[in-house]
Phi, psi and omega in degrees: 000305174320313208272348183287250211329333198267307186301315181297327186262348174275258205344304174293325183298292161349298162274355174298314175326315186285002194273136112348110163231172160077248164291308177305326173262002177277322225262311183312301184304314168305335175288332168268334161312312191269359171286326201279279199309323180275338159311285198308353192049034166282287182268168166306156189260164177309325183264003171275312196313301187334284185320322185257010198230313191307315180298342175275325195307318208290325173326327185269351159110011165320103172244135193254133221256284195210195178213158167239150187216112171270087183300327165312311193267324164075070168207140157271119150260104172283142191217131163252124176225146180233124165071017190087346177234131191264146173221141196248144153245115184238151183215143216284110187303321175306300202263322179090359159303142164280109160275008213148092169273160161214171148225000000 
């Protein structure tokens, strides 16, 4: 009976370890939000933003390193660095447009 119980309270501590909380469930949500806006085709999927945007950066001698997907803001930030300097690009996840450089 004892090893039953014992088996019982690791598996749960154990899967508790795998739930998202704090930055880990903000991160979790956006990923299922922008899975769920991108099925639905409200926003662009990540490698069409990729596609239309990377290629003039790398040209400028850009290299581009991820994105981030704000489901709230329905924008992709793309980050590039050159020269030792990182640059954020964000884009209107709908439209596909640069709302916004920064460095």
């Amino acid at each position: 009976m004892m090893p039953r119980i014992l088996l019982s309270l690791t598996l749960v501590a154990a899967a508790a370890a795998f739930v998202p909380t704090g930055a880990g469930a903000q991160a979790f949500d956006d990923a299922a939000n922008a899975r769920e806006q991108m099925e639905s085709g409200s926003v662009l999927s990540p490698r069409e933003v990729e596609r239309r945007i990377v290629p003039d950066y790398r040209r400028r001698g850009y290299e581009y390193l991820n994105f981030e997907y704000d489901s709230r803001a329905h924008a992709y930030r793309l980050k590039f660095i050159r020269e030792g300097r990182v640059t954020f690009v964000d884009v209107d996840a709908r439209s596909g447009r640069i709302i916004r450089r920064r460095r």
